[in-house]
Amino acid sequence: MNSSTQPDFDSAQSLSELHDMLDQVRMKNGWAKPTPSLYPEPKKKFVPAHWRYQDAKAALHTAGRLVSTEHAERRNLIMANPIPGNDYASVSTLVGAYQMVKAGEVARSHRHSPNAMRVILQGDENAYTVVDGQAIPMLDGDVLLTPNGCYHGHDNQSEKDAYWIDFLDVPLVQFLGPMFFQIHPQQVENTTAINPNSEMRFAFKDFVPKLLTQTEQTSGVKLMELGPPRLCTFDRFVISLAANQVWSCEKTTANHMFVVLKGTGSTQVEGQTFTWQRGDMLAIPSWYEHSHQAREETILLRVSDLPLMKMLNWDRF
Ligand code: GTQ
Ligand code: FE2
Protein backbone atom coordinates (compact mmCIF):
# COMPACT_ATOMS: atom_id res chain seq x y z
CA MET A 1 0.00 0.00 0.00
CA ASN A 2 1.33 3.40 -0.86
CA SER A 3 -0.90 6.09 0.57
CA SER A 4 -0.20 9.55 -0.78
CA THR A 5 -1.90 11.30 2.11
CA GLN A 6 0.17 12.08 5.19
CA PRO A 7 -1.39 11.31 8.57
CA ASP A 8 -2.27 14.41 10.54
CA PHE A 9 0.48 13.96 13.14
CA ASP A 10 -0.31 17.31 14.76
CA SER A 11 -3.76 16.06 15.68
CA ALA A 12 -2.43 13.16 17.82
CA GLN A 13 -3.67 13.48 21.41
CA SER A 14 -1.67 10.52 22.80
CA LEU A 15 1.36 8.35 22.11
CA SER A 16 -0.85 5.47 21.01
CA GLU A 17 -2.52 7.72 18.44
CA LEU A 18 0.92 8.74 17.19
CA HIS A 19 1.98 5.05 17.01
CA ASP A 20 -1.14 4.25 14.94
CA MET A 21 -0.29 7.06 12.54
CA LEU A 22 3.28 5.79 12.24
CA ASP A 23 1.87 2.48 10.93
CA GLN A 24 0.41 4.40 7.96
CA VAL A 25 3.88 5.55 6.93
CA ARG A 26 5.47 2.15 7.72
CA MET A 27 7.62 3.43 10.58
CA LYS A 28 8.19 2.07 14.08
CA ASN A 29 8.86 4.15 17.12
CA GLY A 30 12.29 3.53 18.67
CA TRP A 31 11.31 4.61 22.20
CA ALA A 32 8.82 1.94 23.22
CA LYS A 33 10.05 -1.22 21.51
CA PRO A 34 8.74 -4.55 22.86
CA THR A 35 12.34 -5.85 23.04
CA PRO A 36 15.45 -3.67 23.30
CA SER A 37 17.69 -3.63 20.25
CA LEU A 38 20.81 -2.99 22.30
CA TYR A 39 21.66 -4.79 25.52
CA PRO A 40 24.58 -4.83 27.95
CA GLU A 41 26.14 -8.13 26.88
CA PRO A 42 25.65 -10.99 24.38
CA LYS A 43 22.35 -12.88 24.51
CA LYS A 44 22.93 -16.59 24.79
CA LYS A 45 20.61 -17.74 22.02
CA PHE A 46 22.42 -21.03 21.31
CA VAL A 47 23.12 -23.57 24.03
CA PRO A 48 26.11 -25.81 24.74
CA ALA A 49 25.66 -29.26 23.21
CA HIS A 50 27.41 -32.61 22.82
CA TRP A 51 27.03 -35.20 20.05
CA ARG A 52 28.49 -38.71 20.15
CA TYR A 53 30.35 -40.24 17.22
CA GLN A 54 29.02 -43.67 18.13
CA ASP A 55 25.42 -42.42 17.60
CA ALA A 56 26.33 -40.69 14.33
CA LYS A 57 28.24 -43.69 13.08
CA ALA A 58 25.38 -46.11 13.74
CA ALA A 59 22.85 -43.74 12.11
CA LEU A 60 25.08 -43.16 9.07
CA HIS A 61 25.69 -46.88 8.69
CA THR A 62 21.93 -47.34 8.35
CA ALA A 63 21.67 -44.28 6.07
CA GLY A 64 24.22 -46.07 3.89
CA ARG A 65 21.54 -48.68 3.20
CA LEU A 66 18.71 -46.18 2.65
CA VAL A 67 20.31 -43.08 1.07
CA SER A 68 22.45 -43.12 -2.07
CA THR A 69 25.00 -40.47 -3.05
CA GLU A 70 23.29 -40.30 -6.44
CA HIS A 71 20.09 -38.99 -4.88
CA ALA A 72 21.49 -37.07 -1.93
CA GLU A 73 24.18 -34.48 -2.60
CA ARG A 74 25.84 -35.60 0.64
CA ARG A 75 25.06 -38.37 3.14
CA ASN A 76 25.43 -36.21 6.22
CA LEU A 77 23.93 -35.62 9.64
CA ILE A 78 23.51 -32.05 10.85
CA MET A 79 24.42 -31.18 14.43
CA ALA A 80 21.62 -28.64 14.85
CA ASN A 81 21.80 -26.73 18.09
CA PRO A 82 18.86 -27.99 20.21
CA ILE A 83 17.01 -24.68 20.58
CA PRO A 84 13.39 -24.15 19.48
CA GLY A 85 12.96 -23.44 15.77
CA ASN A 86 16.52 -24.31 14.78
CA ASP A 87 17.18 -27.16 12.39
CA TYR A 88 20.61 -26.31 11.08
CA ALA A 89 23.22 -24.13 12.81
CA SER A 90 25.39 -25.71 15.52
CA VAL A 91 26.41 -22.25 16.76
CA SER A 92 25.39 -18.95 15.20
CA THR A 93 28.04 -18.89 12.42
CA LEU A 94 28.97 -22.56 11.99
CA VAL A 95 27.49 -25.96 11.32
CA GLY A 96 29.05 -29.28 12.18
CA ALA A 97 28.01 -32.49 10.40
CA TYR A 98 29.03 -36.14 10.31
CA GLN A 99 29.37 -37.60 6.82
CA MET A 100 29.89 -41.10 5.45
CA VAL A 101 30.94 -42.30 1.99
CA LYS A 102 30.76 -46.05 1.53
CA ALA A 103 33.60 -48.20 0.27
CA GLY A 104 33.80 -47.83 -3.52
CA GLU A 105 31.38 -44.90 -3.56
CA VAL A 106 31.72 -41.38 -4.96
CA ALA A 107 30.05 -38.14 -3.82
CA ARG A 108 30.03 -35.84 -6.86
CA SER A 109 31.92 -32.55 -6.98
CA HIS A 110 30.37 -29.16 -6.37
CA ARG A 111 31.47 -25.72 -5.25
CA HIS A 112 29.86 -23.13 -3.03
CA SER A 113 30.46 -19.79 -1.36
CA PRO A 114 30.58 -21.25 2.17
CA ASN A 115 34.02 -22.37 3.38
CA ALA A 116 34.39 -25.95 4.58
CA MET A 117 36.81 -28.23 6.36
CA ARG A 118 36.79 -31.91 7.30
CA VAL A 119 38.12 -33.88 10.25
CA ILE A 120 38.67 -37.51 9.36
CA LEU A 121 37.44 -40.12 11.85
CA GLN A 122 37.71 -43.30 9.79
CA GLY A 123 39.80 -42.80 6.67
CA ASP A 124 42.19 -44.68 4.44
CA GLU A 125 45.03 -43.81 2.10
CA ASN A 126 42.69 -44.74 -0.78
CA ALA A 127 39.83 -42.54 0.39
CA TYR A 128 40.05 -39.02 -1.05
CA THR A 129 38.54 -35.62 -1.00
CA VAL A 130 39.11 -34.24 -4.49
CA VAL A 131 39.84 -30.50 -4.30
CA ASP A 132 40.09 -28.77 -7.70
CA GLY A 133 41.05 -32.06 -9.36
CA GLN A 134 43.65 -33.14 -6.78
CA ALA A 135 42.86 -36.27 -4.80
CA ILE A 136 43.85 -35.66 -1.18
CA PRO A 137 44.10 -38.81 0.97
CA MET A 138 41.99 -38.79 4.12
CA LEU A 139 43.66 -40.59 7.00
CA ASP A 140 42.47 -40.81 10.60
CA GLY A 141 42.80 -37.48 12.41
CA ASP A 142 43.63 -35.48 9.28
CA VAL A 143 42.17 -32.01 8.79
CA LEU A 144 41.32 -30.99 5.20
CA LEU A 145 40.30 -27.59 3.87
CA THR A 146 37.96 -26.75 1.02
CA PRO A 147 37.97 -22.94 0.90
CA ASN A 148 34.99 -21.24 -0.76
CA GLY A 149 34.89 -21.52 -4.53
CA CYS A 150 37.02 -24.70 -4.75
CA TYR A 151 35.34 -27.63 -6.45
CA HIS A 152 35.31 -30.61 -4.12
CA GLY A 153 33.96 -34.14 -4.08
CA HIS A 154 34.63 -37.35 -2.20
CA ASP A 155 35.93 -40.58 -3.70
CA ASN A 156 36.29 -43.63 -1.49
CA GLN A 157 38.40 -46.19 -3.37
CA SER A 158 39.19 -48.09 -0.17
CA GLU A 159 37.67 -51.30 1.17
CA LYS A 160 35.95 -49.69 4.14
CA ASP A 161 33.34 -46.99 4.66
CA ALA A 162 34.83 -43.57 5.40
CA TYR A 163 33.49 -41.35 8.20
CA TRP A 164 34.38 -37.77 8.94
CA ILE A 165 33.15 -34.46 10.35
CA ASP A 166 32.42 -31.41 8.19
CA PHE A 167 32.49 -27.83 9.44
CA LEU A 168 31.04 -25.07 7.27
CA ASP A 169 30.24 -21.38 7.73
CA VAL A 170 26.85 -21.90 6.04
CA PRO A 171 24.80 -20.24 8.85
CA LEU A 172 26.89 -17.08 8.44
CA VAL A 173 26.46 -17.11 4.65
CA GLN A 174 22.71 -17.65 5.05
CA PHE A 175 22.53 -14.68 7.40
CA LEU A 176 24.63 -12.34 5.24
CA GLY A 177 23.10 -13.49 1.96
CA PRO A 178 25.92 -14.26 -0.53
CA MET A 179 25.02 -17.93 -1.08
CA PHE A 180 26.13 -19.62 -4.30
CA PHE A 181 26.21 -23.33 -5.09
CA GLN A 182 27.07 -25.11 -8.31
CA ILE A 183 27.47 -28.77 -9.30
CA HIS A 184 30.63 -29.58 -11.27
CA PRO A 185 29.97 -29.71 -15.05
CA GLN A 186 31.38 -33.27 -15.14
CA GLN A 187 29.45 -34.21 -11.94
CA VAL A 188 32.32 -36.47 -10.86
CA GLU A 189 35.39 -34.31 -11.49
CA ASN A 190 38.37 -35.93 -13.20
CA THR A 191 41.27 -36.49 -10.84
CA THR A 192 44.52 -35.03 -12.18
CA ALA A 193 46.84 -36.21 -9.38
CA ILE A 194 46.98 -37.81 -5.96
CA ASN A 195 48.59 -35.30 -3.63
CA PRO A 196 49.17 -36.30 0.01
CA ASN A 197 51.22 -33.09 0.44
CA SER A 198 48.45 -30.71 -0.60
CA GLU A 199 48.49 -27.48 1.42
CA MET A 200 44.78 -28.21 2.03
CA ARG A 201 45.76 -31.20 4.20
CA PHE A 202 47.02 -31.10 7.77
CA ALA A 203 48.15 -34.66 8.41
CA PHE A 204 47.55 -36.01 11.93
CA LYS A 205 50.89 -37.85 11.79
CA ASP A 206 52.67 -34.52 11.19
CA PHE A 207 50.84 -32.09 13.47
CA VAL A 208 50.64 -34.30 16.56
CA PRO A 209 54.44 -34.61 17.06
CA LYS A 210 54.78 -30.86 16.46
CA LEU A 211 52.11 -30.15 19.06
CA LEU A 212 53.55 -32.57 21.63
CA THR A 213 57.15 -31.39 21.37
CA GLN A 214 56.08 -27.78 21.77
CA THR A 215 57.40 -26.33 25.04
CA GLU A 216 55.32 -23.15 25.19
CA GLN A 217 51.95 -23.15 26.91
CA THR A 218 49.01 -20.91 26.06
CA SER A 219 46.38 -20.54 28.79
CA GLY A 220 47.93 -23.54 30.56
CA VAL A 221 47.89 -25.97 27.61
CA LYS A 222 49.84 -26.78 24.49
CA LEU A 223 47.84 -25.09 21.78
CA MET A 224 48.81 -24.87 18.08
CA GLU A 225 47.08 -23.34 15.08
CA LEU A 226 46.75 -25.47 11.94
CA GLY A 227 47.66 -23.07 9.14
CA PRO A 228 48.36 -21.46 6.77
CA PRO A 229 46.32 -21.47 4.65
CA ARG A 230 43.73 -19.67 6.73
CA LEU A 231 40.07 -19.10 6.09
CA CYS A 232 38.58 -15.67 6.80
CA THR A 233 35.66 -16.90 8.84
CA PHE A 234 36.94 -19.69 11.09
CA ASP A 235 40.19 -21.01 12.49
CA ARG A 236 41.40 -24.36 13.79
CA PHE A 237 43.63 -25.09 16.75
CA VAL A 238 44.82 -28.38 18.20
CA ILE A 239 45.21 -28.69 21.96
CA SER A 240 47.10 -31.29 23.95
CA LEU A 241 45.95 -32.19 27.46
CA ALA A 242 47.85 -34.50 29.79
CA ALA A 243 45.96 -37.08 31.85
CA ASN A 244 43.87 -35.25 34.48
CA GLN A 245 44.81 -31.85 33.13
CA VAL A 246 42.12 -29.17 33.30
CA TRP A 247 41.81 -26.40 30.72
CA SER A 248 39.61 -23.54 31.87
CA CYS A 249 38.31 -21.16 29.22
CA GLU A 250 36.84 -17.72 29.91
CA LYS A 251 33.70 -16.67 28.13
CA THR A 252 34.44 -14.95 24.84
CA THR A 253 32.43 -13.51 21.95
CA ALA A 254 33.84 -16.27 19.70
CA ASN A 255 31.74 -19.37 19.00
CA HIS A 256 33.54 -22.67 19.43
CA MET A 257 33.15 -26.21 18.15
CA PHE A 258 35.36 -29.00 19.50
CA VAL A 259 36.23 -32.44 18.16
CA VAL A 260 37.93 -35.08 20.28
CA LEU A 261 40.80 -36.36 18.14
CA LYS A 262 42.21 -38.60 20.85
CA GLY A 263 41.49 -39.50 24.48
CA THR A 264 38.57 -39.29 26.86
CA GLY A 265 37.39 -36.72 29.37
CA SER A 266 34.62 -34.29 30.19
CA THR A 267 33.60 -30.69 29.69
CA GLN A 268 31.82 -28.58 32.28
CA VAL A 269 29.69 -25.73 31.09
CA GLU A 270 27.09 -23.88 33.19
CA GLY A 271 26.51 -26.78 35.57
CA GLN A 272 26.27 -29.36 32.77
CA THR A 273 28.87 -32.10 32.27
CA PHE A 274 29.50 -33.67 28.87
CA THR A 275 31.53 -36.88 28.97
CA TRP A 276 33.28 -37.43 25.67
CA GLN A 277 35.45 -39.79 23.69
CA ARG A 278 37.18 -39.84 20.30
CA GLY A 279 35.09 -38.49 17.43
CA ASP A 280 32.58 -36.66 19.63
CA MET A 281 31.64 -33.07 18.85
CA LEU A 282 30.85 -30.20 21.24
CA ALA A 283 29.25 -26.82 20.61
CA ILE A 284 30.26 -24.06 23.01
CA PRO A 285 28.46 -20.92 21.83
CA SER A 286 29.75 -17.45 22.63
CA TRP A 287 29.64 -16.15 26.20
CA TYR A 288 29.77 -19.52 27.92
CA GLU A 289 32.60 -20.10 30.37
CA HIS A 290 33.68 -23.73 30.14
CA SER A 291 36.41 -26.10 31.25
CA HIS A 292 37.70 -29.34 29.80
CA GLN A 293 39.20 -32.12 31.87
CA ALA A 294 41.14 -34.93 30.24
CA ARG A 295 40.88 -38.39 31.78
CA GLU A 296 43.81 -39.65 29.79
CA GLU A 297 46.21 -38.07 27.30
CA THR A 298 43.94 -36.11 25.00
CA ILE A 299 44.05 -34.11 21.78
CA LEU A 300 41.22 -31.72 20.98
CA LEU A 301 40.57 -29.77 17.82
CA ARG A 302 38.90 -26.39 18.29
CA VAL A 303 37.16 -24.65 15.39
CA SER A 304 36.01 -21.10 16.09
CA ASP A 305 34.86 -17.88 14.46
CA LEU A 306 37.51 -15.89 16.34
CA PRO A 307 39.06 -14.60 13.05
CA LEU A 308 35.72 -13.08 12.17
CA MET A 309 35.35 -11.47 15.59
CA LYS A 310 38.89 -10.11 15.34
CA MET A 311 38.37 -8.78 11.83
CA LEU A 312 35.32 -6.87 13.05
CA ASN A 313 36.99 -5.74 16.28
CA TRP A 314 34.42 -7.68 18.33
CA ASP A 315 36.73 -10.12 20.09
CA ARG A 316 36.08 -9.70 23.79
CA PHE A 317 36.52 -11.84 26.86
O1 GTQ B 1 31.05 -32.52 1.72
O2 GTQ B 1 30.79 -30.91 0.33
O3 GTQ B 1 28.19 -31.63 5.58
O4 GTQ B 1 28.80 -29.22 0.75
C1 GTQ B 1 27.49 -29.99 4.03
C2 GTQ B 1 27.64 -29.38 2.80
C3 GTQ B 1 29.28 -31.49 3.50
C4 GTQ B 1 30.49 -31.46 1.38
C5 GTQ B 1 28.31 -31.03 4.38
C6 GTQ B 1 28.64 -29.83 1.93
C7 GTQ B 1 29.44 -30.91 2.27
FE1 FE2 C 1 30.47 -29.03 -0.28
Coordinates of C-alpha atoms and ligand atoms in Angstrom, one line a residue:
M1 CA 0.0 0.0 0.0
N2 CA 1.3 3.4 -0.9
S3 CA -0.9 6.1 0.6
S4 CA -0.2 9.5 -0.8
T5 CA -1.9 11.3 2.1
Q6 CA 0.2 12.1 5.2
P7 CA -1.4 11.3 8.6
D8 CA -2.3 14.4 10.5
F9 CA 0.5 14.0 13.1
D10 CA -0.3 17.3 14.8
S11 CA -3.8 16.1 15.7
A12 CA -2.4 13.2 17.8
Q13 CA -3.7 13.5 21.4
S14 CA -1.7 10.5 22.8
L15 CA 1.4 8.4 22.1
S16 CA -0.9 5.5 21.0
E17 CA -2.5 7.7 18.4
L18 CA 0.9 8.7 17.2
H19 CA 2.0 5.1 17.0
D20 CA -1.1 4.2 14.9
M21 CA -0.3 7.1 12.5
L22 CA 3.3 5.8 12.2
D23 CA 1.9 2.5 10.9
Q24 CA 0.4 4.4 8.0
V25 CA 3.9 5.6 6.9
R26 CA 5.5 2.2 7.7
M27 CA 7.6 3.4 10.6
K28 CA 8.2 2.1 14.1
N29 CA 8.9 4.1 17.1
G30 CA 12.3 3.5 18.7
W31 CA 11.3 4.6 22.2
A32 CA 8.8 1.9 23.2
K33 CA 10.1 -1.2 21.5
P34 CA 8.7 -4.5 22.9
T35 CA 12.3 -5.8 23.0
P36 CA 15.4 -3.7 23.3
S37 CA 17.7 -3.6 20.3
L38 CA 20.8 -3.0 22.3
Y39 CA 21.7 -4.8 25.5
P40 CA 24.6 -4.8 28.0
E41 CA 26.1 -8.1 26.9
P42 CA 25.6 -11.0 24.4
K43 CA 22.4 -12.9 24.5
K44 CA 22.9 -16.6 24.8
K45 CA 20.6 -17.7 22.0
F46 CA 22.4 -21.0 21.3
V47 CA 23.1 -23.6 24.0
P48 CA 26.1 -25.8 24.7
A49 CA 25.7 -29.3 23.2
H50 CA 27.4 -32.6 22.8
W51 CA 27.0 -35.2 20.1
R52 CA 28.5 -38.7 20.1
Y53 CA 30.3 -40.2 17.2
Q54 CA 29.0 -43.7 18.1
D55 CA 25.4 -42.4 17.6
A56 CA 26.3 -40.7 14.3
K57 CA 28.2 -43.7 13.1
A58 CA 25.4 -46.1 13.7
A59 CA 22.9 -43.7 12.1
L60 CA 25.1 -43.2 9.1
H61 CA 25.7 -46.9 8.7
T62 CA 21.9 -47.3 8.3
A63 CA 21.7 -44.3 6.1
G64 CA 24.2 -46.1 3.9
R65 CA 21.5 -48.7 3.2
L66 CA 18.7 -46.2 2.7
V67 CA 20.3 -43.1 1.1
S68 CA 22.5 -43.1 -2.1
T69 CA 25.0 -40.5 -3.1
E70 CA 23.3 -40.3 -6.4
H71 CA 20.1 -39.0 -4.9
A72 CA 21.5 -37.1 -1.9
E73 CA 24.2 -34.5 -2.6
R74 CA 25.8 -35.6 0.6
R75 CA 25.1 -38.4 3.1
N76 CA 25.4 -36.2 6.2
L77 CA 23.9 -35.6 9.6
I78 CA 23.5 -32.0 10.8
M79 CA 24.4 -31.2 14.4
A80 CA 21.6 -28.6 14.8
N81 CA 21.8 -26.7 18.1
P82 CA 18.9 -28.0 20.2
I83 CA 17.0 -24.7 20.6
P84 CA 13.4 -24.1 19.5
G85 CA 13.0 -23.4 15.8
N86 CA 16.5 -24.3 14.8
D87 CA 17.2 -27.2 12.4
Y88 CA 20.6 -26.3 11.1
A89 CA 23.2 -24.1 12.8
S90 CA 25.4 -25.7 15.5
V91 CA 26.4 -22.2 16.8
S92 CA 25.4 -18.9 15.2
T93 CA 28.0 -18.9 12.4
L94 CA 29.0 -22.6 12.0
V95 CA 27.5 -26.0 11.3
G96 CA 29.1 -29.3 12.2
A97 CA 28.0 -32.5 10.4
Y98 CA 29.0 -36.1 10.3
Q99 CA 29.4 -37.6 6.8
M100 CA 29.9 -41.1 5.5
V101 CA 30.9 -42.3 2.0
K102 CA 30.8 -46.1 1.5
A103 CA 33.6 -48.2 0.3
G104 CA 33.8 -47.8 -3.5
E105 CA 31.4 -44.9 -3.6
V106 CA 31.7 -41.4 -5.0
A107 CA 30.0 -38.1 -3.8
R108 CA 30.0 -35.8 -6.9
S109 CA 31.9 -32.5 -7.0
H110 CA 30.4 -29.2 -6.4
R111 CA 31.5 -25.7 -5.2
H112 CA 29.9 -23.1 -3.0
S113 CA 30.5 -19.8 -1.4
P114 CA 30.6 -21.2 2.2
N115 CA 34.0 -22.4 3.4
A116 CA 34.4 -25.9 4.6
M117 CA 36.8 -28.2 6.4
R118 CA 36.8 -31.9 7.3
V119 CA 38.1 -33.9 10.3
I120 CA 38.7 -37.5 9.4
L121 CA 37.4 -40.1 11.8
Q122 CA 37.7 -43.3 9.8
G123 CA 39.8 -42.8 6.7
D124 CA 42.2 -44.7 4.4
E125 CA 45.0 -43.8 2.1
N126 CA 42.7 -44.7 -0.8
A127 CA 39.8 -42.5 0.4
Y128 CA 40.0 -39.0 -1.0
T129 CA 38.5 -35.6 -1.0
V130 CA 39.1 -34.2 -4.5
V131 CA 39.8 -30.5 -4.3
D132 CA 40.1 -28.8 -7.7
G133 CA 41.0 -32.1 -9.4
Q134 CA 43.6 -33.1 -6.8
A135 CA 42.9 -36.3 -4.8
I136 CA 43.8 -35.7 -1.2
P137 CA 44.1 -38.8 1.0
M138 CA 42.0 -38.8 4.1
L139 CA 43.7 -40.6 7.0
D140 CA 42.5 -40.8 10.6
G141 CA 42.8 -37.5 12.4
D142 CA 43.6 -35.5 9.3
V143 CA 42.2 -32.0 8.8
L144 CA 41.3 -31.0 5.2
L145 CA 40.3 -27.6 3.9
T146 CA 38.0 -26.8 1.0
P147 CA 38.0 -22.9 0.9
N148 CA 35.0 -21.2 -0.8
G149 CA 34.9 -21.5 -4.5
C150 CA 37.0 -24.7 -4.8
Y151 CA 35.3 -27.6 -6.5
H152 CA 35.3 -30.6 -4.1
G153 CA 34.0 -34.1 -4.1
H154 CA 34.6 -37.4 -2.2
D155 CA 35.9 -40.6 -3.7
N156 CA 36.3 -43.6 -1.5
Q157 CA 38.4 -46.2 -3.4
S158 CA 39.2 -48.1 -0.2
E159 CA 37.7 -51.3 1.2
K160 CA 35.9 -49.7 4.1
D161 CA 33.3 -47.0 4.7
A162 CA 34.8 -43.6 5.4
Y163 CA 33.5 -41.4 8.2
W164 CA 34.4 -37.8 8.9
I165 CA 33.2 -34.5 10.4
D166 CA 32.4 -31.4 8.2
F167 CA 32.5 -27.8 9.4
L168 CA 31.0 -25.1 7.3
D169 CA 30.2 -21.4 7.7
V170 CA 26.9 -21.9 6.0
P171 CA 24.8 -20.2 8.8
L172 CA 26.9 -17.1 8.4
V173 CA 26.5 -17.1 4.7
Q174 CA 22.7 -17.6 5.0
F175 CA 22.5 -14.7 7.4
L176 CA 24.6 -12.3 5.2
G177 CA 23.1 -13.5 2.0
P178 CA 25.9 -14.3 -0.5
M179 CA 25.0 -17.9 -1.1
F180 CA 26.1 -19.6 -4.3
F181 CA 26.2 -23.3 -5.1
Q182 CA 27.1 -25.1 -8.3
I183 CA 27.5 -28.8 -9.3
H184 CA 30.6 -29.6 -11.3
P185 CA 30.0 -29.7 -15.0
Q186 CA 31.4 -33.3 -15.1
Q187 CA 29.4 -34.2 -11.9
V188 CA 32.3 -36.5 -10.9
E189 CA 35.4 -34.3 -11.5
N190 CA 38.4 -35.9 -13.2
T191 CA 41.3 -36.5 -10.8
T192 CA 44.5 -35.0 -12.2
A193 CA 46.8 -36.2 -9.4
I194 CA 47.0 -37.8 -6.0
N195 CA 48.6 -35.3 -3.6
P196 CA 49.2 -36.3 0.0
N197 CA 51.2 -33.1 0.4
S198 CA 48.4 -30.7 -0.6
E199 CA 48.5 -27.5 1.4
M200 CA 44.8 -28.2 2.0
R201 CA 45.8 -31.2 4.2
F202 CA 47.0 -31.1 7.8
A203 CA 48.1 -34.7 8.4
F204 CA 47.5 -36.0 11.9
K205 CA 50.9 -37.9 11.8
D206 CA 52.7 -34.5 11.2
F207 CA 50.8 -32.1 13.5
V208 CA 50.6 -34.3 16.6
P209 CA 54.4 -34.6 17.1
K210 CA 54.8 -30.9 16.5
L211 CA 52.1 -30.1 19.1
L212 CA 53.6 -32.6 21.6
T213 CA 57.1 -31.4 21.4
Q214 CA 56.1 -27.8 21.8
T215 CA 57.4 -26.3 25.0
E216 CA 55.3 -23.2 25.2
Q217 CA 51.9 -23.2 26.9
T218 CA 49.0 -20.9 26.1
S219 CA 46.4 -20.5 28.8
G220 CA 47.9 -23.5 30.6
V221 CA 47.9 -26.0 27.6
K222 CA 49.8 -26.8 24.5
L223 CA 47.8 -25.1 21.8
M224 CA 48.8 -24.9 18.1
E225 CA 47.1 -23.3 15.1
L226 CA 46.8 -25.5 11.9
G227 CA 47.7 -23.1 9.1
P228 CA 48.4 -21.5 6.8
P229 CA 46.3 -21.5 4.6
R230 CA 43.7 -19.7 6.7
L231 CA 40.1 -19.1 6.1
C232 CA 38.6 -15.7 6.8
T233 CA 35.7 -16.9 8.8
F234 CA 36.9 -19.7 11.1
D235 CA 40.2 -21.0 12.5
R236 CA 41.4 -24.4 13.8
F237 CA 43.6 -25.1 16.8
V238 CA 44.8 -28.4 18.2
I239 CA 45.2 -28.7 22.0
S240 CA 47.1 -31.3 24.0
L241 CA 45.9 -32.2 27.5
A242 CA 47.9 -34.5 29.8
A243 CA 46.0 -37.1 31.9
N244 CA 43.9 -35.3 34.5
Q245 CA 44.8 -31.8 33.1
V246 CA 42.1 -29.2 33.3
W247 CA 41.8 -26.4 30.7
S248 CA 39.6 -23.5 31.9
C249 CA 38.3 -21.2 29.2
E250 CA 36.8 -17.7 29.9
K251 CA 33.7 -16.7 28.1
T252 CA 34.4 -14.9 24.8
T253 CA 32.4 -13.5 21.9
A254 CA 33.8 -16.3 19.7
N255 CA 31.7 -19.4 19.0
H256 CA 33.5 -22.7 19.4
M257 CA 33.1 -26.2 18.1
F258 CA 35.4 -29.0 19.5
V259 CA 36.2 -32.4 18.2
V260 CA 37.9 -35.1 20.3
L261 CA 40.8 -36.4 18.1
K262 CA 42.2 -38.6 20.9
G263 CA 41.5 -39.5 24.5
T264 CA 38.6 -39.3 26.9
G265 CA 37.4 -36.7 29.4
S266 CA 34.6 -34.3 30.2
T267 CA 33.6 -30.7 29.7
Q268 CA 31.8 -28.6 32.3
V269 CA 29.7 -25.7 31.1
E270 CA 27.1 -23.9 33.2
G271 CA 26.5 -26.8 35.6
Q272 CA 26.3 -29.4 32.8
T273 CA 28.9 -32.1 32.3
F274 CA 29.5 -33.7 28.9
T275 CA 31.5 -36.9 29.0
W276 CA 33.3 -37.4 25.7
Q277 CA 35.4 -39.8 23.7
R278 CA 37.2 -39.8 20.3
G279 CA 35.1 -38.5 17.4
D280 CA 32.6 -36.7 19.6
M281 CA 31.6 -33.1 18.9
L282 CA 30.8 -30.2 21.2
A283 CA 29.2 -26.8 20.6
I284 CA 30.3 -24.1 23.0
P285 CA 28.5 -20.9 21.8
S286 CA 29.7 -17.5 22.6
W287 CA 29.6 -16.1 26.2
Y288 CA 29.8 -19.5 27.9
E289 CA 32.6 -20.1 30.4
H290 CA 33.7 -23.7 30.1
S291 CA 36.4 -26.1 31.3
H292 CA 37.7 -29.3 29.8
Q293 CA 39.2 -32.1 31.9
A294 CA 41.1 -34.9 30.2
R295 CA 40.9 -38.4 31.8
E296 CA 43.8 -39.6 29.8
E297 CA 46.2 -38.1 27.3
T298 CA 43.9 -36.1 25.0
I299 CA 44.0 -34.1 21.8
L300 CA 41.2 -31.7 21.0
L301 CA 40.6 -29.8 17.8
R302 CA 38.9 -26.4 18.3
V303 CA 37.2 -24.6 15.4
S304 CA 36.0 -21.1 16.1
D305 CA 34.9 -17.9 14.5
L306 CA 37.5 -15.9 16.3
P307 CA 39.1 -14.6 13.0
L308 CA 35.7 -13.1 12.2
M309 CA 35.3 -11.5 15.6
K310 CA 38.9 -10.1 15.3
M311 CA 38.4 -8.8 11.8
L312 CA 35.3 -6.9 13.1
N313 CA 37.0 -5.7 16.3
W314 CA 34.4 -7.7 18.3
D315 CA 36.7 -10.1 20.1
R316 CA 36.1 -9.7 23.8
F317 CA 36.5 -11.8 26.9
Ligands
GTQ1 O1 31.0 -32.5 1.7 O2 30.8 -30.9 0.3 O3 28.2 -31.6 5.6 O4 28.8 -29.2 0.8 C1 27.5 -30.0 4.0 C2 27.6 -29.4 2.8 C3 29.3 -31.5 3.5 C4 30.5 -31.5 1.4 C5 28.3 -31.0 4.4 C6 28.6 -29.8 1.9 C7 29.4 -30.9 2.3
FE2_2 FE 30.5 -29.0 -0.3

